[in-house]
Amino acid sequence: MSHFSATHNSLAFFTVADLAVTPWRNGGGETREILSIPDQASDFNWRASIATIAEDGPFSLFPGIDRSITLLSGEGVHLFAEGKIDHALNTIAEPFSFSGDVAVTSRLLAGTTTDFNIMTRRGTCRAVVSAKQQEFCAPLLLGGVLLVLRGEWLLQGENGLSAQQGVVWSNSEDMTLELLLQPQTADALLIWAAILPL
């Protein structure tokens, strides 16, 4: 595979603190959207965001959507849906997938948490989320997000990424391209969300 040029116009760098904040309607938290495809569409094909959960309460329903949530900071939350979900999301960088059709309630385990969220439209595409600590190549596929949790990483041998920084892309014209990620510190940890065609 060829490596992806960092000057390609579909690759965007971001810092979490610079993402726009949208408070939840129920007042229990806020969302920082990384990317939604198509942009500004309520019927998105896939969407990546970071949520801050400050209070116990229900998650919004997203019929027809598959969800993946990964703890970024804090002690985590307990996710519950009668007869369907009973899960403690309390391990940093360990993703948990569930259906957006299910009415899920979250209960904070101890204080505010932040989470990485990927949503994909069922029947259109799917997401695979994983934690990385060693050098790897991320194929571009339909799209993806890289978010650094700890340490320092080098992208394509030239662009440095630190904690709370990331890269997002979509609709690559050449599906054979890939991104090379190299850890630069012993504690390096990042989340990679790959958006795959069905």
PDB file of C-alpha atoms in Angstrom:
ATOM      1  CA  MET A   1       0.000   0.000   0.000  1.00  0.00           C
ATOM      2  CA  SER A   2       1.024   3.585  -0.598  1.00  0.00           C
ATOM      3  CA  HIS A   3       1.242   5.996   2.310  1.00  0.00           C
ATOM      4  CA  PHE A   4      -1.145   8.907   2.564  1.00  0.00           C
ATOM      5  CA  SER A   5       0.151  12.446   2.111  1.00  0.00           C
ATOM      6  CA  ALA A   6      -0.568  14.755   5.032  1.00  0.00           C
ATOM      7  CA  THR A   7      -1.381  17.478   2.534  1.00  0.00           C
ATOM      8  CA  HIS A   8      -4.339  15.494   1.135  1.00  0.00           C
ATOM      9  CA  ASN A   9      -7.428  17.687   1.437  1.00  0.00           C
ATOM     10  CA  SER A  10      -9.558  14.974   3.082  1.00  0.00           C
ATOM     11  CA  LEU A  11      -7.268  14.719   6.127  1.00  0.00           C
ATOM     12  CA  ALA A  12      -8.042  17.148   8.961  1.00  0.00           C
ATOM     13  CA  PHE A  13      -6.131  17.667  12.197  1.00  0.00           C
ATOM     14  CA  PHE A  14      -7.999  18.670  15.351  1.00  0.00           C
ATOM     15  CA  THR A  15      -7.504  19.444  19.046  1.00  0.00           C
ATOM     16  CA  VAL A  16     -10.288  18.405  21.428  1.00  0.00           C
ATOM     17  CA  ALA A  17     -10.343  21.787  23.215  1.00  0.00           C
ATOM     18  CA  ASP A  18     -10.985  23.562  19.893  1.00  0.00           C
ATOM     19  CA  LEU A  19     -14.058  21.507  18.935  1.00  0.00           C
ATOM     20  CA  ALA A  20     -17.427  23.267  19.190  1.00  0.00           C
ATOM     21  CA  VAL A  21     -19.411  22.365  22.321  1.00  0.00           C
ATOM     22  CA  THR A  22     -23.141  21.514  22.217  1.00  0.00           C
ATOM     23  CA  PRO A  23     -24.892  21.161  25.608  1.00  0.00           C
ATOM     24  CA  TRP A  24     -27.323  18.254  25.916  1.00  0.00           C
ATOM     25  CA  ARG A  25     -31.004  19.111  25.982  1.00  0.00           C
ATOM     26  CA  ASN A  26     -31.413  17.294  29.300  1.00  0.00           C
ATOM     27  CA  GLY A  27     -28.535  19.251  30.857  1.00  0.00           C
ATOM     28  CA  GLY A  28     -26.646  16.086  31.776  1.00  0.00           C
ATOM     29  CA  GLY A  29     -23.617  16.694  29.602  1.00  0.00           C
ATOM     30  CA  GLU A  30     -22.209  18.104  26.394  1.00  0.00           C
ATOM     31  CA  THR A  31     -20.919  16.918  23.027  1.00  0.00           C
ATOM     32  CA  ARG A  32     -17.944  17.999  20.945  1.00  0.00           C
ATOM     33  CA  GLU A  33     -18.506  16.869  17.366  1.00  0.00           C
ATOM     34  CA  ILE A  34     -15.420  15.776  15.437  1.00  0.00           C
ATOM     35  CA  LEU A  35     -17.093  14.985  12.122  1.00  0.00           C
ATOM     36  CA  SER A  36     -20.498  14.061  10.709  1.00  0.00           C
ATOM     37  CA  ILE A  37     -20.927  12.610   7.200  1.00  0.00           C
ATOM     38  CA  PRO A  38     -22.811  14.080   5.388  1.00  0.00           C
ATOM     39  CA  ASP A  39     -22.076  17.338   7.204  1.00  0.00           C
ATOM     40  CA  GLN A  40     -24.975  18.934   9.137  1.00  0.00           C
ATOM     41  CA  ALA A  41     -27.345  16.104   8.142  1.00  0.00           C
ATOM     42  CA  SER A  42     -29.709  14.603  10.709  1.00  0.00           C
ATOM     43  CA  ASP A  43     -29.620  11.355   8.721  1.00  0.00           C
ATOM     44  CA  PHE A  44     -25.829  11.003   8.880  1.00  0.00           C
ATOM     45  CA  ASN A  45     -24.037   7.906   7.566  1.00  0.00           C
ATOM     46  CA  TRP A  46     -21.447   8.137  10.321  1.00  0.00           C
ATOM     47  CA  ARG A  47     -20.582  10.535  13.104  1.00  0.00           C
ATOM     48  CA  ALA A  48     -17.657  10.907  15.518  1.00  0.00           C
ATOM     49  CA  SER A  49     -17.795  12.951  18.723  1.00  0.00           C
ATOM     50  CA  ILE A  50     -16.543  13.309  22.277  1.00  0.00           C
ATOM     51  CA  ALA A  51     -19.125  13.481  25.060  1.00  0.00           C
ATOM     52  CA  THR A  52     -18.798  14.720  28.617  1.00  0.00           C
ATOM     53  CA  ILE A  53     -21.239  12.983  30.961  1.00  0.00           C
ATOM     54  CA  ALA A  54     -21.852  15.049  34.108  1.00  0.00           C
ATOM     55  CA  GLU A  55     -25.082  13.497  35.446  1.00  0.00           C
ATOM     56  CA  ASP A  56     -26.945  10.216  35.495  1.00  0.00           C
ATOM     57  CA  GLY A  57     -29.635   9.936  32.860  1.00  0.00           C
ATOM     58  CA  PRO A  58     -30.872   8.401  29.598  1.00  0.00           C
ATOM     59  CA  PHE A  59     -28.981   8.351  26.312  1.00  0.00           C
ATOM     60  CA  SER A  60     -30.807   9.737  23.295  1.00  0.00           C
ATOM     61  CA  LEU A  61     -32.366   7.149  21.008  1.00  0.00           C
ATOM     62  CA  PHE A  62     -30.905   6.794  17.502  1.00  0.00           C
ATOM     63  CA  PRO A  63     -33.085   4.309  15.584  1.00  0.00           C
ATOM     64  CA  GLY A  64     -31.233   2.520  12.785  1.00  0.00           C
ATOM     65  CA  ILE A  65     -27.843   3.505  14.209  1.00  0.00           C
ATOM     66  CA  ASP A  66     -25.092   1.293  15.648  1.00  0.00           C
ATOM     67  CA  ARG A  67     -23.061   2.917  18.417  1.00  0.00           C
ATOM     68  CA  SER A  68     -19.619   2.473  19.928  1.00  0.00           C
ATOM     69  CA  ILE A  69     -18.565   4.251  23.130  1.00  0.00           C
ATOM     70  CA  THR A  70     -15.040   4.312  24.596  1.00  0.00           C
ATOM     71  CA  LEU A  71     -14.037   5.779  27.963  1.00  0.00           C
ATOM     72  CA  LEU A  72     -11.406   8.525  27.656  1.00  0.00           C
ATOM     73  CA  SER A  73     -11.221   9.898  31.205  1.00  0.00           C
ATOM     74  CA  GLY A  74     -12.906   9.575  34.571  1.00  0.00           C
ATOM     75  CA  GLU A  75     -14.125   6.514  36.455  1.00  0.00           C
ATOM     76  CA  GLY A  76     -16.726   5.690  33.833  1.00  0.00           C
ATOM     77  CA  VAL A  77     -20.439   4.909  33.715  1.00  0.00           C
ATOM     78  CA  HIS A  78     -22.734   1.942  34.145  1.00  0.00           C
ATOM     79  CA  LEU A  79     -24.902   1.418  31.059  1.00  0.00           C
ATOM     80  CA  PHE A  80     -28.218  -0.348  31.547  1.00  0.00           C
ATOM     81  CA  ALA A  81     -31.193  -1.363  29.424  1.00  0.00           C
ATOM     82  CA  GLU A  82     -33.606  -3.888  30.928  1.00  0.00           C
ATOM     83  CA  GLY A  83     -32.912  -7.343  29.503  1.00  0.00           C
ATOM     84  CA  LYS A  84     -30.444  -6.024  26.907  1.00  0.00           C
ATOM     85  CA  ILE A  85     -27.473  -4.131  28.367  1.00  0.00           C
ATOM     86  CA  ASP A  86     -25.782  -4.303  31.771  1.00  0.00           C
ATOM     87  CA  HIS A  87     -22.253  -3.010  31.273  1.00  0.00           C
ATOM     88  CA  ALA A  88     -19.691  -1.089  33.328  1.00  0.00           C
ATOM     89  CA  LEU A  89     -17.774   1.195  30.983  1.00  0.00           C
ATOM     90  CA  ASN A  90     -14.854   1.690  33.366  1.00  0.00           C
ATOM     91  CA  THR A  91     -11.694   0.785  31.419  1.00  0.00           C
ATOM     92  CA  ILE A  92      -9.917   3.542  29.515  1.00  0.00           C
ATOM     93  CA  ALA A  93      -9.634   2.878  25.743  1.00  0.00           C
ATOM     94  CA  GLU A  94     -11.850  -0.252  25.802  1.00  0.00           C
ATOM     95  CA  PRO A  95     -14.763   0.237  23.360  1.00  0.00           C
ATOM     96  CA  PHE A  96     -18.304  -1.039  23.904  1.00  0.00           C
ATOM     97  CA  SER A  97     -20.811  -1.393  21.065  1.00  0.00           C
ATOM     98  CA  PHE A  98     -24.613  -1.319  21.263  1.00  0.00           C
ATOM     99  CA  SER A  99     -27.681  -0.475  19.210  1.00  0.00           C
ATOM    100  CA  GLY A 100     -28.975   3.078  19.064  1.00  0.00           C
ATOM    101  CA  ASP A 101     -32.491   1.588  19.016  1.00  0.00           C
ATOM    102  CA  VAL A 102     -32.139   0.575  22.672  1.00  0.00           C
ATOM    103  CA  ALA A 103     -33.207   2.943  25.475  1.00  0.00           C
ATOM    104  CA  VAL A 104     -29.981   3.038  27.532  1.00  0.00           C
ATOM    105  CA  THR A 105     -29.630   4.736  30.908  1.00  0.00           C
ATOM    106  CA  SER A 106     -26.211   5.764  32.208  1.00  0.00           C
ATOM    107  CA  ARG A 107     -25.157   6.062  35.851  1.00  0.00           C
ATOM    108  CA  LEU A 108     -21.854   7.727  36.738  1.00  0.00           C
ATOM    109  CA  LEU A 109     -19.550   5.492  38.758  1.00  0.00           C
ATOM    110  CA  ALA A 110     -17.718   8.426  40.355  1.00  0.00           C
ATOM    111  CA  GLY A 111     -17.735  11.933  38.911  1.00  0.00           C
ATOM    112  CA  THR A 112     -17.706  13.360  35.406  1.00  0.00           C
ATOM    113  CA  THR A 113     -16.395  11.248  32.529  1.00  0.00           C
ATOM    114  CA  THR A 114     -15.511  11.855  28.881  1.00  0.00           C
ATOM    115  CA  ASP A 115     -16.174   9.336  26.131  1.00  0.00           C
ATOM    116  CA  PHE A 116     -15.345   8.851  22.463  1.00  0.00           C
ATOM    117  CA  ASN A 117     -18.428   8.041  20.401  1.00  0.00           C
ATOM    118  CA  ILE A 118     -18.828   6.601  16.918  1.00  0.00           C
ATOM    119  CA  MET A 119     -22.240   6.189  15.291  1.00  0.00           C
ATOM    120  CA  THR A 120     -22.832   4.422  11.961  1.00  0.00           C
ATOM    121  CA  ARG A 121     -26.030   3.982   9.973  1.00  0.00           C
ATOM    122  CA  ARG A 122     -26.974   0.318   9.889  1.00  0.00           C
ATOM    123  CA  GLY A 123     -26.928  -1.036   6.344  1.00  0.00           C
ATOM    124  CA  THR A 124     -24.640   1.763   5.106  1.00  0.00           C
ATOM    125  CA  CYS A 125     -21.324   1.286   6.904  1.00  0.00           C
ATOM    126  CA  ARG A 126     -19.866  -0.028  10.138  1.00  0.00           C
ATOM    127  CA  ALA A 127     -17.159   0.990  12.610  1.00  0.00           C
ATOM    128  CA  VAL A 128     -14.346  -0.944  14.243  1.00  0.00           C
ATOM    129  CA  VAL A 129     -12.791   0.854  17.228  1.00  0.00           C
ATOM    130  CA  SER A 130      -9.513  -0.250  18.795  1.00  0.00           C
ATOM    131  CA  ALA A 131      -6.728   0.983  21.072  1.00  0.00           C
ATOM    132  CA  LYS A 132      -3.155   1.142  19.757  1.00  0.00           C
ATOM    133  CA  GLN A 133       0.170   1.347  21.596  1.00  0.00           C
ATOM    134  CA  GLN A 134       2.592   0.072  18.950  1.00  0.00           C
ATOM    135  CA  GLU A 135       3.487   1.232  15.437  1.00  0.00           C
ATOM    136  CA  PHE A 136       0.777   0.448  12.882  1.00  0.00           C
ATOM    137  CA  CYS A 137      -0.689   1.474   9.531  1.00  0.00           C
ATOM    138  CA  ALA A 138      -4.302   2.658   9.396  1.00  0.00           C
ATOM    139  CA  PRO A 139      -5.984   2.044   6.010  1.00  0.00           C
ATOM    140  CA  LEU A 140      -8.208   4.936   4.986  1.00  0.00           C
ATOM    141  CA  LEU A 141     -11.260   2.868   3.950  1.00  0.00           C
ATOM    142  CA  LEU A 142     -14.467   4.980   3.939  1.00  0.00           C
ATOM    143  CA  GLY A 143     -13.182   7.178   6.737  1.00  0.00           C
ATOM    144  CA  GLY A 144     -11.702   7.155  10.188  1.00  0.00           C
ATOM    145  CA  VAL A 145     -10.597   8.956  13.326  1.00  0.00           C
ATOM    146  CA  LEU A 146      -7.336   8.810  15.252  1.00  0.00           C
ATOM    147  CA  LEU A 147      -7.368  10.336  18.751  1.00  0.00           C
ATOM    148  CA  VAL A 148      -4.304  10.408  21.010  1.00  0.00           C
ATOM    149  CA  LEU A 149      -5.023   9.664  24.669  1.00  0.00           C
ATOM    150  CA  ARG A 150      -1.479   9.603  26.034  1.00  0.00           C
ATOM    151  CA  GLY A 151       2.076  10.289  24.982  1.00  0.00           C
ATOM    152  CA  GLU A 152       3.408  11.373  21.615  1.00  0.00           C
ATOM    153  CA  TRP A 153       2.873   9.907  18.143  1.00  0.00           C
ATOM    154  CA  LEU A 154       4.388  10.606  14.743  1.00  0.00           C
ATOM    155  CA  LEU A 155       2.099  10.569  11.704  1.00  0.00           C
ATOM    156  CA  GLN A 156       3.699   9.773   8.337  1.00  0.00           C
ATOM    157  CA  GLY A 157       7.128  10.418   9.856  1.00  0.00           C
ATOM    158  CA  GLU A 158       6.562  14.179   9.922  1.00  0.00           C
ATOM    159  CA  ASN A 159       3.496  15.303  11.902  1.00  0.00           C
ATOM    160  CA  GLY A 160       3.603  15.101  15.706  1.00  0.00           C
ATOM    161  CA  LEU A 161       0.435  14.342  17.665  1.00  0.00           C
ATOM    162  CA  SER A 162       0.059  14.763  21.431  1.00  0.00           C
ATOM    163  CA  ALA A 163      -2.651  13.894  23.937  1.00  0.00           C
ATOM    164  CA  GLN A 164      -6.035  15.411  23.037  1.00  0.00           C
ATOM    165  CA  GLN A 165      -5.036  15.816  19.399  1.00  0.00           C
ATOM    166  CA  GLY A 166      -6.224  13.769  16.467  1.00  0.00           C
ATOM    167  CA  VAL A 167      -6.828  13.292  12.764  1.00  0.00           C
ATOM    168  CA  VAL A 168     -10.083  12.612  10.920  1.00  0.00           C
ATOM    169  CA  TRP A 169     -10.814  11.811   7.280  1.00  0.00           C
ATOM    170  CA  SER A 170     -13.622  10.699   5.016  1.00  0.00           C
ATOM    171  CA  ASN A 171     -14.444   9.619   1.467  1.00  0.00           C
ATOM    172  CA  SER A 172     -10.928   8.876   0.341  1.00  0.00           C
ATOM    173  CA  GLU A 173     -10.705   8.626  -3.427  1.00  0.00           C
ATOM    174  CA  ASP A 174      -8.045   5.940  -3.180  1.00  0.00           C
ATOM    175  CA  MET A 175      -8.954   3.135  -0.773  1.00  0.00           C
ATOM    176  CA  THR A 176      -5.433   1.629  -1.080  1.00  0.00           C
ATOM    177  CA  LEU A 177      -3.780   4.422   0.887  1.00  0.00           C
ATOM    178  CA  GLU A 178      -2.887   4.165   4.557  1.00  0.00           C
ATOM    179  CA  LEU A 179      -1.505   6.251   7.409  1.00  0.00           C
ATOM    180  CA  LEU A 180       1.650   5.276   9.302  1.00  0.00           C
ATOM    181  CA  LEU A 181       1.522   5.908  13.077  1.00  0.00           C
ATOM    182  CA  GLN A 182       4.648   5.576  15.239  1.00  0.00           C
ATOM    183  CA  PRO A 183       4.694   5.968  19.050  1.00  0.00           C
ATOM    184  CA  GLN A 184       7.407   8.324  20.312  1.00  0.00           C
ATOM    185  CA  THR A 185       6.997   7.740  24.065  1.00  0.00           C
ATOM    186  CA  ALA A 186       6.656   4.615  26.198  1.00  0.00           C
ATOM    187  CA  ASP A 187       3.186   5.594  27.441  1.00  0.00           C
ATOM    188  CA  ALA A 188       1.765   6.292  23.950  1.00  0.00           C
ATOM    189  CA  LEU A 189      -1.883   5.296  23.541  1.00  0.00           C
ATOM    190  CA  LEU A 190      -4.420   6.225  20.894  1.00  0.00           C
ATOM    191  CA  ILE A 191      -7.901   5.261  19.735  1.00  0.00           C
ATOM    192  CA  TRP A 192      -8.447   4.321  16.101  1.00  0.00           C
ATOM    193  CA  ALA A 193     -11.961   4.219  14.676  1.00  0.00           C
ATOM    194  CA  ALA A 194     -12.109   2.706  11.194  1.00  0.00           C
ATOM    195  CA  ILE A 195     -15.233   3.261   9.070  1.00  0.00           C
ATOM    196  CA  LEU A 196     -15.704   0.274   6.798  1.00  0.00           C
ATOM    197  CA  PRO A 197     -18.009  -0.416   3.868  1.00  0.00           C
ATOM    198  CA  LEU A 198     -20.457  -3.275   4.285  1.00  0.00           C
TER     199      LEU A 198
END
